[in-house]
Structures are given as structure tokens and as C-alpha cells.
Amino acid sequence: MTVTAVFGVHWGDEGKGKIVDVMAKDYNIVARWNGGDNAGHTVVTDEYGRVALHLVPSGILHKGKVSVIGNGEVVNLQSLLNEIEGLKEKSVEVTPDSLVLSDRAHLILPYYRDIEAKKESTRKIGTTGRGIGVAYTFKPDRVGARVLDLLDSGGSFIEKVKIHAEENRLRLNPEELLESQRELLGRLEHYLNISDTVEFFGRNGGANILLEGAQGVLLDIDAGTYPYVTSSNASPGGAYTGCLGIPRIDRFIGVMKAPYVTRVGAGPFPTELGTEEAIKDARRGQEEITAGDMEKIRRGDPLATAKYLRVRGGEYGTTTERPRRNGWQDLVAAKYAFDVSGNPSHIGGVMLALTKLDVADGLPQINVCTAYRRGDKNLPSFPSDTNLLNEVEPIYEELEGWSENTKGVTRYDKLPRSAQNLARFLENSLHIPVYMISTGPNRKEVLGSSDGF
Ligand code: IMP
């Protein structure tokens, strides 16, 4: 029996969905511990084609596995129903035997988005606008509506909605909301089983469990670049409270893009190429890499390099379609993320999964940030003071790029020498072994195995 936690090392969108999908074959249960439909994973398989997942763990694409939406997720029932109907259209089996919804999970009710929009107008975090923060804020405020509230007489649900209406000056009809949420849950019950996860994990004592986090450590509410973070614990510590009942965590797999890092929304980003403002009009499918761009890249132009990574990496939000901010790989941040989440001294094992290696094919040079400098001094570590991050200068190791095609390569010895060097450089700098390297979106485009290599 093994319990493995897969987490994002930087600001999310590292490709965790793909890694979880590849690993799921060796596990019985795949459970997610945080986030909501702010998250978006795209998984590509020969059987189902391109599938976008938001709330449902990536294990759902494997027959005979059980996927669990943990109590730490916040669930918009309408989004969940849409997602499941989308999966059914692609002939993915979703049944009460294959999908479990925690009865303790908090709901996102339709008006949470309006509350968030009002807050966002003054705070400018650049949220996904899904009402995620509102659901997570109601939780410690003890007025959050939960799945459980739809299963009893409904009194507490109505009471909570009345409080929301009063405190946020909204005109709401609690009875109507209760009815519509119950109607949605009734439809969902054809596809999923509502459970107490403590009882569920207890009953499945000998199972191999793969835990999936949404977003990344630098967006974690406690560890991240506060206040430019999401509202949940994206680092694997969150799995213990977000998937109540898991026995322990044996292994940690941190997922990061090999040659670069992305961030969506506002907040500091030391290795950013260009600025958030400069890319605001970039749209998927409307940009292409020109000979002029390549010339600029050779001269080290940051905007052209960011465009190269954005276009080739498809770096536009799965959930919001916003262009993602791109920057060079940041090992100061990555080291911090592992220190937070699963330090290499952990006995069970901490490993790296590298994604999007192929995106860098054709780049003449790849820069990897190995230190932050402020004034004439190097910082000893990733600073807890978010403001300080805006002032640091990244110090880069310049690695040679490669011109060969790595897309779909499935053997390490078939990678160009410079690509191997990049993987080894990341591994040696972090002192964490590489477990898997992804060379394309398809499930098959991967090197490494259950044992690493
Ligand atoms: P929220 O999670 O919608 O509250 O947004 C808070 C911050 O987290 C914003 O900067 C979002 O862009 C970011 N964020 C939330 N979910 C994701 C994700 O899945 N990938 C990348 N960024 C995310």
C-alpha cells in the first residue's frame, strides 16, 4: 500500500493532470484535496481525445479506479454536472462506483461569483472569478453551505443563505436556492456517490492512493506569495485536512515545467520575461512565431522568448483563457516549495516530475535562476516577504538549448545532450531525483516509469 501526493511546485499549471493520469494505472484511488473549478487540467489520451478536467480528479480516465472529490475542494454543483456530462459525451465512464463526492465539501452557490466580483474590484488579485475565495472564506466564518446541508431537512442551508444575504446586502431566495441545489445534487447522484471520506478511506485500508493537488505551492494560502494566492492549501500538507481519512503520505512528487515557469493573475514573479501588461491582448490561436521573433530570441529579447514559450506551450488558461505570464525556470522558488512540502530528507521519497520539455525545442539558450540578488547581496532563500520578491534580481545559469525535436521522445538516451543536461542540472541543483519527464500532452509522451530512471 502506497500513498503518493502529487503537487504543483510553482504557481499552478505545471501539468499535474497529465502526470496524475500517467501514474493512476498503479493506484486504486485518486483523490483531490483542494481547489475548485478555478483549476483546469487537460489530459490527452488515444481513447478519449483531449479532455479538460476542473473538479474531477484525473483518475477518472482509467477504468476500475475510484476518483474522490475531497472535503477540501469547493464544489459548484452546476460546473460539476457540466463537467461530468462532458466526460459522458466522450464516453468516459462516470458512475457511483467510480466517483465519490465528500459530504463535507463546501458548495459554491451561484451568487458567490457576484460577491467575489465586488471584492475583486478593489483588491485586484486577478482571481479566476469562480467564487472560490468566497466559499473558502465562509468556511472558517462557519457560514459555508456544504453538501451535507442539502441532505438534511434544509434548515441550516436556509439559515446560512439568509446570513449571506444580510451580510452582503443581497436579495436572495433561500428556499428557491435550496430547491435548485437539491435538484442538481439529485441529478449528480446518478453519477457519483456522496460519502464521508473518513469512512471511505477506512473501508479501503489496503488501497494505493494517489493524491492530487490543484494549483501550486506558491499559490498556497499559507506558503504562497500572499496575498496573491488562492484560498486553499495547495501544498501537500493540505491533503491531510482536504482528504480526511487518508492514513499517511509516503511519497511526494513535485511537478514543474522543465525549462520555464508560468503564473496567471497578479503578483510577484522574479524570473518573468516581459510584463503582465505586455501580454494582456495575447490570445490562443492568434499568435505565431515568426522569423523576426527567432532573430529577437537570439538577441535575448524577453518578450519574444515569452511568446515562444506561450505559443508552443499553449500557455493560455484552461479555465479563463487568460494568457499566462512566462518566465525562466526558478530554482530558488522550487527549492522553497520542496522545503515546504516534502523535503528530500523524507524517508519515503521525494521526486520531481518535469513537464513541457519539448516546448523549449529550438531555443538557443535556456536560463535557469539559481539565486536571487538584492543590492550587492544574494538572498539566502526564497523570502517570506512578498514585497521583497518584487525587488530581487534573478541570477541565471545559462544552459545551452537544443534544436532537435523532443516531442514524444520516450527514452532518456534519445534526448539531445543539452536536454539531458537541463534535466540533470535541475535534479542536481535541487538534490531531488527526476521521476518522470513529459515530452508532450499525450499520455504516451513521457519518459520514466514507476521506478523513475
Ligand atoms: P482564485 O483561485 O480564483 O481565487 O484565484 C487566486 C489566484 O490563483 C489568481 O492569481 C488565479 O489566477 C490563481 N489560480 C487559481 N487557480 C489556478 C490554476 O489552476 N492555475 C493557475 N493559477 C490559478
Coordinates of C-alpha atoms and ligand atoms in Angstrom, one line a residue:
M1 CA 0.0 0.0 0.0
T2 CA 1.4 3.4 -1.0
V3 CA 0.1 6.9 -0.7
T4 CA 1.6 9.4 -3.1
A5 CA 0.9 13.1 -3.2
V6 CA 1.4 15.0 -6.5
F7 CA 1.7 18.7 -6.1
G8 CA 2.5 21.8 -8.3
V9 CA 5.9 23.4 -7.4
H10 CA 5.3 26.9 -8.7
W11 CA 2.1 28.8 -9.5
G12 CA 0.0 26.0 -10.9
D13 CA -0.5 24.8 -14.5
E14 CA 2.6 22.6 -14.2
G15 CA 0.9 19.7 -15.9
K16 CA -0.1 17.8 -12.8
G17 CA -3.2 16.4 -14.5
K18 CA -1.1 14.6 -17.1
I19 CA 1.3 13.2 -14.5
V20 CA -1.5 12.0 -12.3
D21 CA -3.2 10.4 -15.3
V22 CA 0.0 8.6 -16.2
M23 CA 0.6 7.4 -12.6
A24 CA -3.0 6.4 -12.0
K25 CA -2.7 3.0 -13.5
D26 CA -0.6 1.9 -10.5
Y27 CA -3.2 3.1 -7.9
N28 CA -6.7 2.2 -6.8
I29 CA -7.9 5.6 -5.7
V30 CA -7.2 9.1 -7.0
A31 CA -8.3 11.8 -4.6
R32 CA -8.1 15.6 -4.8
W33 CA -7.6 17.7 -1.7
N34 CA -8.1 21.4 -2.7
G35 CA -9.4 23.9 -5.2
G36 CA -12.5 24.0 -7.3
D37 CA -13.3 24.9 -10.8
N38 CA -10.6 27.5 -10.8
A39 CA -8.3 24.6 -11.7
G40 CA -8.1 23.2 -15.2
H41 CA -6.2 20.1 -16.3
T42 CA -6.0 19.0 -19.9
V43 CA -5.3 15.3 -20.4
V44 CA -4.9 13.8 -23.9
T45 CA -5.4 10.0 -24.5
D46 CA -5.9 8.0 -27.6
E47 CA -9.1 6.6 -26.2
Y48 CA -10.9 9.8 -25.2
G49 CA -9.0 12.5 -27.1
R50 CA -8.5 15.9 -25.3
V51 CA -10.3 16.1 -22.0
A52 CA -10.4 19.1 -19.8
L53 CA -11.0 18.5 -16.1
H54 CA -11.8 21.1 -13.4
L55 CA -13.2 19.4 -10.4
V56 CA -12.9 15.7 -11.1
P57 CA -9.5 14.0 -10.4
S58 CA -7.6 12.8 -13.4
G59 CA -8.0 9.2 -12.3
I60 CA -11.5 9.2 -13.9
L61 CA -9.9 8.4 -17.3
H62 CA -8.9 5.0 -16.0
K63 CA -11.5 2.2 -15.8
G64 CA -11.8 0.5 -12.4
K65 CA -10.3 3.3 -10.4
V66 CA -12.2 5.4 -7.8
S67 CA -11.8 9.2 -8.0
V68 CA -12.6 11.2 -4.9
I69 CA -13.6 14.9 -4.7
G70 CA -12.2 15.5 -1.2
N71 CA -13.7 17.7 1.5
G72 CA -11.0 20.3 0.9
E73 CA -12.4 21.0 -2.6
V74 CA -15.1 23.7 -3.1
V75 CA -17.8 22.5 -5.5
N76 CA -20.0 24.3 -7.8
L77 CA -22.6 21.6 -8.5
Q78 CA -23.6 23.1 -11.9
S79 CA -20.0 23.1 -13.0
L80 CA -19.6 19.5 -11.7
L81 CA -22.6 18.4 -13.7
N82 CA -21.4 20.1 -16.8
E83 CA -18.0 18.5 -16.5
I84 CA -19.5 15.0 -15.9
E85 CA -21.8 15.5 -18.9
G86 CA -18.8 16.5 -21.0
L87 CA -17.0 13.4 -19.9
K88 CA -20.0 11.2 -20.7
E89 CA -20.1 12.7 -24.2
K90 CA -16.5 11.5 -24.6
S91 CA -17.6 8.0 -23.4
V92 CA -15.7 8.3 -20.1
E93 CA -17.4 6.1 -17.5
V94 CA -18.6 8.1 -14.6
T95 CA -20.7 6.1 -12.1
P96 CA -21.3 6.0 -8.3
D97 CA -18.7 3.2 -8.3
S98 CA -16.0 5.4 -9.9
L99 CA -16.7 8.8 -8.4
V100 CA -17.0 9.8 -4.8
L101 CA -18.0 13.3 -3.5
S102 CA -17.2 14.2 0.1
D103 CA -20.3 15.1 2.1
R104 CA -18.2 17.7 3.9
A105 CA -17.2 19.5 0.7
H106 CA -18.3 23.1 0.7
L107 CA -20.5 24.4 -2.1
I108 CA -20.1 27.3 -4.4
L109 CA -23.5 28.9 -4.8
P110 CA -24.3 31.0 -7.9
Y111 CA -24.2 34.3 -6.1
Y112 CA -20.7 33.7 -4.7
R113 CA -19.3 35.0 -8.0
D114 CA -21.1 38.3 -7.5
I115 CA -19.6 38.7 -4.0
E116 CA -16.2 37.9 -5.4
A117 CA -16.6 40.4 -8.3
K118 CA -17.3 43.1 -5.9
K119 CA -14.3 42.3 -3.8
E120 CA -12.0 41.9 -6.8
S121 CA -12.9 45.4 -7.9
T122 CA -10.8 46.8 -5.0
R123 CA -8.3 44.0 -4.4
K124 CA -7.1 43.1 -7.9
I125 CA -5.7 39.7 -7.1
G126 CA -6.7 38.6 -10.6
T127 CA -8.8 35.6 -9.5
T128 CA -10.5 33.2 -11.8
G129 CA -13.8 34.8 -10.9
R130 CA -15.4 31.5 -9.9
G131 CA -16.3 32.4 -6.3
I132 CA -13.6 30.2 -4.9
G133 CA -12.3 32.6 -2.3
V134 CA -15.9 33.3 -1.1
A135 CA -16.5 29.6 -0.5
Y136 CA -13.2 29.3 1.4
T137 CA -13.9 32.4 3.4
F138 CA -17.3 31.3 4.5
K139 CA -15.7 28.1 5.8
P140 CA -13.8 29.5 8.8
D141 CA -16.5 32.0 9.2
R142 CA -18.8 29.0 9.9
V143 CA -21.5 30.0 7.4
G144 CA -20.3 27.9 4.5
A145 CA -23.0 25.8 2.8
R146 CA -21.9 22.1 2.5
V147 CA -23.1 19.1 0.5
L148 CA -24.4 17.8 3.9
D149 CA -26.7 20.8 4.2
L150 CA -28.6 19.6 1.1
L151 CA -29.2 16.1 2.6
D152 CA -30.9 17.0 5.9
S153 CA -34.1 19.0 6.4
G154 CA -32.5 22.0 4.7
G155 CA -32.9 24.3 7.7
S156 CA -29.2 25.1 8.1
F157 CA -28.8 25.8 4.4
I158 CA -31.6 28.3 4.5
E159 CA -30.2 29.9 7.6
K160 CA -26.8 30.3 6.0
V161 CA -28.1 31.8 2.8
K162 CA -30.1 34.3 4.9
I163 CA -26.8 35.3 6.7
H164 CA -25.0 35.6 3.3
A165 CA -27.9 37.8 2.0
E166 CA -27.9 40.0 5.1
E167 CA -24.1 40.4 5.4
N168 CA -23.5 41.0 1.8
R169 CA -26.7 43.1 1.1
L170 CA -28.0 40.7 -1.5
R171 CA -31.6 39.8 -2.4
L172 CA -31.7 36.0 -2.3
N173 CA -34.5 33.5 -2.2
P174 CA -33.1 30.7 0.1
E175 CA -36.0 28.3 -0.5
E176 CA -35.6 28.5 -4.2
L177 CA -31.8 28.1 -3.9
L178 CA -32.2 25.0 -1.7
E179 CA -34.6 23.5 -4.3
S180 CA -32.3 24.2 -7.3
Q181 CA -29.2 22.9 -5.4
R182 CA -31.1 19.8 -4.4
E183 CA -32.2 19.3 -7.9
L184 CA -28.6 19.5 -9.2
L185 CA -27.4 17.1 -6.5
G186 CA -30.2 14.7 -7.4
R187 CA -29.0 14.6 -11.0
L188 CA -25.4 14.2 -9.9
E189 CA -26.3 11.2 -7.7
H190 CA -26.7 9.2 -10.9
Y191 CA -23.0 9.6 -11.5
L192 CA -21.5 9.8 -8.0
N193 CA -21.6 8.5 -4.5
I194 CA -21.8 11.0 -1.6
S195 CA -19.6 9.7 1.2
D196 CA -17.9 10.5 4.4
T197 CA -14.3 10.2 3.2
V198 CA -13.1 9.1 6.7
E199 CA -15.3 6.1 6.4
F200 CA -14.4 5.6 2.7
F201 CA -10.7 5.6 3.2
G202 CA -11.1 3.4 6.4
R203 CA -13.0 0.9 4.3
N204 CA -10.3 0.9 1.6
G205 CA -7.4 0.4 4.1
G206 CA -5.1 -1.6 1.7
A207 CA -5.6 0.6 -1.3
N208 CA -2.9 2.5 -3.2
I209 CA -3.9 6.1 -3.1
L210 CA -2.8 8.9 -5.4
L211 CA -3.4 12.4 -4.0
E212 CA -3.8 15.2 -6.4
G213 CA -3.4 18.9 -5.5
A214 CA -4.7 21.8 -7.5
Q215 CA -2.6 24.9 -8.2
G216 CA 0.9 25.1 -6.8
V217 CA 2.9 25.7 -3.6
L218 CA 3.4 29.4 -4.5
L219 CA -0.3 29.9 -4.7
D220 CA -0.9 28.1 -1.3
I221 CA -2.8 30.4 1.2
D222 CA -0.1 29.9 3.9
A223 CA 3.1 29.2 1.9
G224 CA 2.5 31.2 -1.2
T225 CA 3.1 34.8 -2.4
Y226 CA 0.4 36.2 -0.1
P227 CA -1.9 37.9 -0.9
Y228 CA -1.5 36.9 -4.5
V229 CA -2.6 33.3 -3.8
T230 CA -5.6 31.1 -4.0
S231 CA -7.6 30.5 -0.8
S232 CA -6.7 26.9 -0.1
N233 CA -3.6 24.8 0.8
A234 CA -2.2 23.7 -2.5
S235 CA 0.9 22.3 -0.8
P236 CA 0.6 18.6 0.2
G237 CA 0.2 19.4 3.9
G238 CA -3.4 20.3 2.7
A239 CA -4.0 16.7 1.8
Y240 CA -4.4 15.6 5.4
T241 CA -7.2 18.1 6.0
G242 CA -8.6 18.2 2.5
C243 CA -8.9 14.4 2.1
L244 CA -9.9 13.5 5.7
G245 CA -9.1 9.8 6.5
I246 CA -6.0 9.2 4.4
P247 CA -3.7 7.1 6.5
R248 CA -0.4 8.9 5.7
I249 CA 1.7 10.2 2.8
D250 CA 4.6 8.0 1.7
R251 CA 5.8 9.8 -1.4
F252 CA 5.8 13.3 -2.7
I253 CA 6.1 14.1 -6.4
G254 CA 6.6 17.8 -7.2
V255 CA 5.6 18.7 -10.7
M256 CA 7.3 21.6 -12.5
K257 CA 7.8 22.6 -16.1
A258 CA 11.4 21.8 -17.0
P259 CA 12.5 24.9 -19.0
Y260 CA 10.2 27.6 -17.6
V261 CA 7.6 28.7 -15.2
T262 CA 4.2 30.4 -15.6
R263 CA 1.9 32.4 -13.5
V264 CA -1.7 33.6 -14.1
G265 CA -3.1 36.7 -12.3
A266 CA -1.3 39.3 -10.3
G267 CA 1.7 39.0 -8.0
P268 CA 5.4 39.0 -8.0
F269 CA 7.3 36.8 -10.5
P270 CA 11.1 37.3 -10.3
T271 CA 12.0 35.4 -13.5
E272 CA 9.2 36.8 -15.6
L273 CA 10.0 37.5 -19.2
G274 CA 8.4 40.8 -20.1
T275 CA 5.5 42.1 -18.1
E276 CA 1.8 41.2 -17.5
E277 CA 0.7 44.3 -19.2
A278 CA 2.7 43.5 -22.4
I279 CA 0.8 40.2 -22.9
K280 CA -2.7 41.2 -22.0
D281 CA -4.1 41.0 -25.5
A282 CA -2.4 37.7 -26.4
R283 CA -5.0 35.1 -27.4
R284 CA -4.8 31.4 -28.2
G285 CA -4.6 30.7 -31.9
Q286 CA -4.0 34.3 -32.8
E287 CA -0.2 34.3 -32.3
E288 CA 2.5 32.6 -34.3
I289 CA 6.3 32.5 -34.1
T290 CA 7.9 34.4 -37.0
A291 CA 11.4 34.6 -38.3
G292 CA 11.6 38.0 -36.8
D293 CA 10.8 36.6 -33.4
M294 CA 13.5 34.0 -33.8
E295 CA 16.0 36.7 -34.5
K296 CA 14.9 38.6 -31.4
I297 CA 15.2 35.5 -29.3
R298 CA 18.8 35.0 -30.5
R299 CA 19.4 38.5 -29.3
G300 CA 17.9 37.6 -25.9
D301 CA 14.6 39.6 -26.2
P302 CA 12.4 38.7 -23.2
L303 CA 9.0 39.3 -24.9
A304 CA 9.9 37.2 -28.0
T305 CA 11.1 34.4 -25.7
A306 CA 7.9 34.6 -23.6
K307 CA 5.9 34.5 -26.8
Y308 CA 7.8 31.4 -28.0
L309 CA 7.0 29.6 -24.7
R310 CA 3.4 30.8 -24.6
V311 CA 2.6 29.7 -28.2
R312 CA 4.5 26.4 -28.2
G313 CA 3.4 25.6 -24.7
G314 CA -0.3 26.6 -25.2
E315 CA 0.1 28.8 -22.2
Y316 CA -3.4 30.2 -22.1
G317 CA -5.7 29.4 -19.1
T318 CA -7.8 26.2 -19.4
T319 CA -10.4 27.8 -17.2
T320 CA -10.2 31.5 -18.1
E321 CA -8.3 31.6 -21.4
R322 CA -6.1 34.4 -20.0
P323 CA -2.6 34.4 -21.4
R324 CA -0.2 33.0 -18.8
R325 CA 2.8 35.1 -17.8
N326 CA 6.0 33.2 -18.7
G327 CA 9.4 33.3 -17.0
W328 CA 12.6 31.2 -16.9
Q329 CA 12.8 28.3 -14.5
D330 CA 13.2 29.4 -10.9
L331 CA 15.1 27.0 -8.7
V332 CA 15.1 29.4 -5.6
A333 CA 11.3 29.1 -5.6
A334 CA 11.4 25.4 -6.4
K335 CA 13.8 24.6 -3.5
Y336 CA 11.5 26.6 -1.2
A337 CA 8.4 24.6 -2.5
F338 CA 10.1 21.3 -1.7
D339 CA 11.2 22.6 1.7
V340 CA 7.6 23.4 2.4
S341 CA 6.2 20.2 1.0
G342 CA 8.4 17.2 1.2
N343 CA 12.0 17.8 2.0
P344 CA 14.5 15.4 0.3
S345 CA 15.4 14.0 3.7
H346 CA 11.9 12.5 3.9
I347 CA 12.4 8.7 4.1
G348 CA 9.6 7.6 1.8
G349 CA 10.9 9.7 -1.1
V350 CA 10.5 13.0 -2.8
M351 CA 10.8 13.2 -6.5
L352 CA 10.5 15.5 -9.4
A353 CA 8.2 15.3 -12.5
L354 CA 9.4 17.6 -15.3
T355 CA 6.9 18.6 -17.9
K356 CA 6.9 20.5 -21.2
L357 CA 10.5 19.7 -22.1
D358 CA 9.5 19.8 -25.8
V359 CA 8.3 23.4 -25.6
A360 CA 11.9 24.5 -25.4
D361 CA 12.9 22.7 -28.6
G362 CA 14.6 25.3 -30.9
L363 CA 15.6 27.8 -28.2
P364 CA 19.3 28.6 -28.5
Q365 CA 19.8 29.1 -24.7
I366 CA 17.9 28.3 -21.6
N367 CA 18.4 30.3 -18.4
V368 CA 17.8 28.8 -15.0
C369 CA 17.6 31.0 -12.0
T370 CA 19.8 29.7 -9.2
A371 CA 19.9 32.7 -6.8
Y372 CA 18.2 36.0 -6.0
R373 CA 20.2 39.1 -5.5
R374 CA 19.2 42.4 -3.8
G375 CA 21.7 45.2 -4.0
D376 CA 25.1 43.5 -3.8
K377 CA 24.0 40.5 -1.7
N378 CA 22.5 37.2 -2.6
L379 CA 19.4 36.2 -0.6
P380 CA 19.9 33.1 1.5
S381 CA 16.5 31.7 0.5
F382 CA 13.1 32.5 -1.0
P383 CA 11.8 35.4 1.0
S384 CA 8.6 35.2 3.1
D385 CA 8.1 38.9 2.4
T386 CA 6.2 39.1 -0.9
N387 CA 7.1 42.7 -1.4
L388 CA 10.8 41.8 -1.3
L389 CA 10.2 39.4 -4.2
N390 CA 9.4 42.4 -6.4
E391 CA 12.9 43.8 -5.7
V392 CA 15.1 40.8 -6.3
E393 CA 17.2 40.3 -9.3
P394 CA 17.4 36.7 -10.6
I395 CA 20.9 35.3 -11.1
Y396 CA 20.9 32.9 -14.0
E397 CA 22.9 29.8 -15.1
E398 CA 23.0 29.9 -18.8
L399 CA 22.5 26.4 -20.4
E400 CA 22.8 25.5 -24.0
G401 CA 19.5 24.9 -25.8
W402 CA 18.9 22.3 -28.5
S403 CA 17.5 22.3 -32.0
E404 CA 16.3 18.7 -32.1
N405 CA 12.6 17.7 -31.7
T406 CA 11.9 16.1 -28.3
K407 CA 8.2 15.9 -28.7
G408 CA 7.0 12.3 -28.0
V409 CA 10.5 11.1 -27.0
T410 CA 10.1 8.2 -24.6
R411 CA 13.7 7.3 -23.8
Y412 CA 16.2 9.4 -21.9
D413 CA 19.1 8.3 -24.1
K414 CA 17.2 9.6 -27.1
L415 CA 17.0 13.1 -25.7
P416 CA 19.6 15.6 -27.1
R417 CA 22.6 16.0 -24.8
S418 CA 21.5 19.6 -23.9
A419 CA 18.0 18.5 -22.9
Q420 CA 19.6 15.7 -20.7
N421 CA 21.9 18.4 -19.2
L422 CA 18.9 20.5 -18.3
A423 CA 17.1 17.6 -16.5
R424 CA 20.3 16.7 -14.7
F425 CA 21.0 20.3 -13.8
L426 CA 17.6 20.6 -12.2
E427 CA 18.0 17.3 -10.4
N428 CA 21.5 18.1 -9.0
S429 CA 20.6 21.7 -8.0
L430 CA 17.6 20.6 -6.0
H431 CA 19.1 17.3 -4.8
I432 CA 15.8 15.6 -5.9
P433 CA 15.8 12.8 -8.4
V434 CA 13.8 13.1 -11.6
Y435 CA 11.0 10.5 -11.6
M436 CA 9.3 11.3 -14.9
I437 CA 9.7 13.7 -17.9
S438 CA 6.8 14.7 -20.0
T439 CA 7.5 15.4 -23.7
G440 CA 4.0 16.3 -24.9
P441 CA 0.4 16.4 -23.9
N442 CA -0.4 12.8 -24.8
R443 CA -0.4 10.1 -22.1
K444 CA 2.2 8.2 -24.1
E445 CA 4.6 11.2 -24.5
V446 CA 6.5 10.5 -21.3
L447 CA 9.8 9.1 -20.2
G448 CA 10.4 7.3 -16.9
S449 CA 8.4 4.6 -15.1
S450 CA 7.0 3.8 -11.7
D451 CA 10.6 3.4 -10.6
G452 CA 11.9 6.6 -12.1
F453 CA 15.1 6.2 -14.1
Ligands
IMP1 P1 -8.8 32.1 -7.3 O1 -8.2 30.7 -7.0 O2 -9.8 32.1 -8.4 O3 -9.3 32.7 -6.0 O4 -7.6 33.0 -7.8 C1 -6.5 33.4 -7.0 C2 -5.2 33.3 -7.8 O5 -4.9 32.0 -8.1 C3 -5.2 34.0 -9.1 O6 -4.0 34.6 -9.4 C4 -5.5 32.9 -10.1 O7 -5.1 33.2 -11.4 C5 -4.7 31.8 -9.5 N1 -5.2 30.5 -9.8 C6 -6.3 29.8 -9.3 N2 -6.4 28.6 -9.9 C7 -5.3 28.5 -10.7 C8 -4.9 27.4 -11.5 O8 -5.5 26.3 -11.6 N3 -3.8 27.6 -12.3 C9 -3.1 28.8 -12.2 N4 -3.5 29.8 -11.4 C10 -4.6 29.7 -10.7

